[in-house]
CSV table of C-alpha atoms in Angstrom, one decimal:
chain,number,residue,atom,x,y,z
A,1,UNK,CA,-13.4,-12.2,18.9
A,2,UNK,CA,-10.3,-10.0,18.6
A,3,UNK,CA,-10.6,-6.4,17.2
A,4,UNK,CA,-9.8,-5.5,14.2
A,5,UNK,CA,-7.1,-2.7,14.3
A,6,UNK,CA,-7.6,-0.7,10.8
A,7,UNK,CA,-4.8,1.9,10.3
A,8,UNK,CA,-3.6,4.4,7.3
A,9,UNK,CA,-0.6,4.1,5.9
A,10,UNK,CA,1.3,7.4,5.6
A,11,UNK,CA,2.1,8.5,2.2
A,12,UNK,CA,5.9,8.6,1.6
A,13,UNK,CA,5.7,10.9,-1.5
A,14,UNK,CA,4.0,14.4,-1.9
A,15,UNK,CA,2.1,12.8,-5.1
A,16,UNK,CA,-1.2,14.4,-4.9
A,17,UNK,CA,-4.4,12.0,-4.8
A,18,UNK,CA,-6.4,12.9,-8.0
A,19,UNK,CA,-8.5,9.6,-7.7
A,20,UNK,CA,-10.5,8.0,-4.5
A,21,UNK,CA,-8.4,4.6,-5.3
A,22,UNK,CA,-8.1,2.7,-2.2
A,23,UNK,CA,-5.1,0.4,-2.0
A,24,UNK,CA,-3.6,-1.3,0.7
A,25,UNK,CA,-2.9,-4.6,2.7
A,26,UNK,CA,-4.9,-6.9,5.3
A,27,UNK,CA,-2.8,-8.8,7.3
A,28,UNK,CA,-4.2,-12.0,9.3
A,29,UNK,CA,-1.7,-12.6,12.4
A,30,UNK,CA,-2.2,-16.0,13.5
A,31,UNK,CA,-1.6,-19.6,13.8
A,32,UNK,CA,-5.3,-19.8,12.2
A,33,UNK,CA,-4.6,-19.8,8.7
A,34,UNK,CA,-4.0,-23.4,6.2
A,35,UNK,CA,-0.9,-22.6,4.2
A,36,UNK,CA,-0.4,-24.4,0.9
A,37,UNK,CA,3.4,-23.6,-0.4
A,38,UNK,CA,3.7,-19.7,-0.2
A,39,UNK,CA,-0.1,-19.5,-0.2
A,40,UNK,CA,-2.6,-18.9,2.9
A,41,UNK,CA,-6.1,-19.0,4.0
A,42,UNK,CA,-8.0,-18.2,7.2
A,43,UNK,CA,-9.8,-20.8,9.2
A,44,UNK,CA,-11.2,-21.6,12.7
A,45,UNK,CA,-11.9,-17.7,13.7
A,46,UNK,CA,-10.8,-16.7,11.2
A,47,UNK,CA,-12.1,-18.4,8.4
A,48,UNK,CA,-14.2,-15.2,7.0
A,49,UNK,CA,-10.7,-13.8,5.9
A,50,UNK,CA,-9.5,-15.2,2.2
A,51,UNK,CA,-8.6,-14.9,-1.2
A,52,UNK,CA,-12.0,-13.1,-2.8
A,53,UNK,CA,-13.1,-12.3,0.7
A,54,UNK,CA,-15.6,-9.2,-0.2
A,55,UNK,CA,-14.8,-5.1,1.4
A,56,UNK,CA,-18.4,-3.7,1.4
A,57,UNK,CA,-17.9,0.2,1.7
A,58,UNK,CA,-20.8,2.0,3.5
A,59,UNK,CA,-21.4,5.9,3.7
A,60,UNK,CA,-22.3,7.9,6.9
A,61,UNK,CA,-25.8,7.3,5.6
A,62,UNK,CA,-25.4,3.4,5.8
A,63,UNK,CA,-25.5,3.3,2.1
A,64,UNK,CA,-23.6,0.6,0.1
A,65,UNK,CA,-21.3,3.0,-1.9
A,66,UNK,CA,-18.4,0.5,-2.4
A,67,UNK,CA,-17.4,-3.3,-3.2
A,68,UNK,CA,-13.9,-4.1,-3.1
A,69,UNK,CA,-12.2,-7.9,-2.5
A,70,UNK,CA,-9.1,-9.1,-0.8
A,71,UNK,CA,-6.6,-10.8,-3.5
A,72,UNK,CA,-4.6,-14.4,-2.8
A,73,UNK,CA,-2.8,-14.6,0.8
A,74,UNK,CA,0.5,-14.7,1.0
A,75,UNK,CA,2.7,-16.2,3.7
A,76,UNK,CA,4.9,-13.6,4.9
A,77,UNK,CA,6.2,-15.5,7.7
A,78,UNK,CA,5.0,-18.3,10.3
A,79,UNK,CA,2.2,-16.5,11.8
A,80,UNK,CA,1.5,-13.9,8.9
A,81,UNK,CA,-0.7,-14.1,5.9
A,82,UNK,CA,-0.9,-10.9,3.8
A,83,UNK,CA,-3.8,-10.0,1.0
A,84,UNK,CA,-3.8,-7.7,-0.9
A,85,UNK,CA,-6.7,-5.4,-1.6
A,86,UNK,CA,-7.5,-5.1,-4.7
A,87,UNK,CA,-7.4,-1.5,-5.8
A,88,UNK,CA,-11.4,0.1,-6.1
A,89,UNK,CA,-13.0,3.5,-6.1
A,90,UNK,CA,-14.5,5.0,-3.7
A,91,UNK,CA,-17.4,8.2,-4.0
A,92,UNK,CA,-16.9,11.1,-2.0
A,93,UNK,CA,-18.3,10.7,1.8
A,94,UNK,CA,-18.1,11.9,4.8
A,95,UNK,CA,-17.1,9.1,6.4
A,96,UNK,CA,-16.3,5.2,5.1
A,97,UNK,CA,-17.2,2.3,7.0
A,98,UNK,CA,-15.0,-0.6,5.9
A,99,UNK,CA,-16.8,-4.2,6.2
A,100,UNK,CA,-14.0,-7.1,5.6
A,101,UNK,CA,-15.7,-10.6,6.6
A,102,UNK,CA,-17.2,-10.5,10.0
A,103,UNK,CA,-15.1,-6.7,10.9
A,104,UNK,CA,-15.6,-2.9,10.4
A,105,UNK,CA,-13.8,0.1,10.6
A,106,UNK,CA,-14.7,3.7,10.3
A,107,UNK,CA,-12.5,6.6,8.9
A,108,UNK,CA,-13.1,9.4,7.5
A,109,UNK,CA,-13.1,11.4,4.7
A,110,UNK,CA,-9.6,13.7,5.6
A,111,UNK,CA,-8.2,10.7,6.9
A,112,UNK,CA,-8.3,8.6,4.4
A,113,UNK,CA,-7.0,11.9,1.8
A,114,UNK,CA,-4.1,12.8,4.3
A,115,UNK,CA,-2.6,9.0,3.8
A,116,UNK,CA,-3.4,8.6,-0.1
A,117,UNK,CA,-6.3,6.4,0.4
A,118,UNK,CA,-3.8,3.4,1.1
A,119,UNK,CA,-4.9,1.1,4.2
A,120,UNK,CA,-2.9,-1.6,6.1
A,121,UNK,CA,-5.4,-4.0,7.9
A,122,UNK,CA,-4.2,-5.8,10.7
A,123,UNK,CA,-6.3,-8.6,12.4
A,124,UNK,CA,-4.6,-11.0,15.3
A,125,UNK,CA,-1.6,-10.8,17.3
């Protein structure tokens, strides 16, 4: 199974984060997605990454504190497939592990704040 490299956007503005509203991207790198028009789903390895696929947010306690979703794929190019995440809160924590299908990804807390709480997801390559 290939790892899932999770990295922060950087902010481009000086906006202040008054919220914990995690926005973002997951983008699925592969010949392993079924494409219908401008639309895409995962399949074969990678079939635990579509439209609806759940983001279960744990704590540094292992608590569920979190649910968030990927929205519809999108065929970037010929090997790409970008969802969306659909923007959802988060509770203050130490640290935030990220479940996306079958993945996870820890950050923490000043991480996340330095970059706006906005993630790009990358799986593949």
């Amino acid at each position: 199974m290939k790892a899932l490299i999770l990295s922060v956007l950087l902010s481009l503005t000086a906006t202040p984060v008054y919220a914990n509203t995690v926005t973002g991207q997951f983008m699925l790198v592969s010949e392993r997605f079924w494409r219908d028009g401008d639309r895409c789903e995962g399949i074969r390895g990678y079939s635990d990454i579509n439209s609806g696929t759940p983001i279960i947010v744990r704590d540094e306690n292992n608590n569920i504190i979190a649910n968030g979703e990927l929205g519809i794929g999108i065929l970037e190019d010929r090997v790409t497939c970008v969802y969306p995440i659909i923007a959802f809160e988060l509770p203050k924590a130490k640290y935030y592990q990220f479940e996306i299908g079958k993945r996870d990804i820890t950050y923490s807390r000043e991480q996340l704040l330095k970059n706006g709480f906005k993630l790009e997801l990358f799986l593949g390559g």
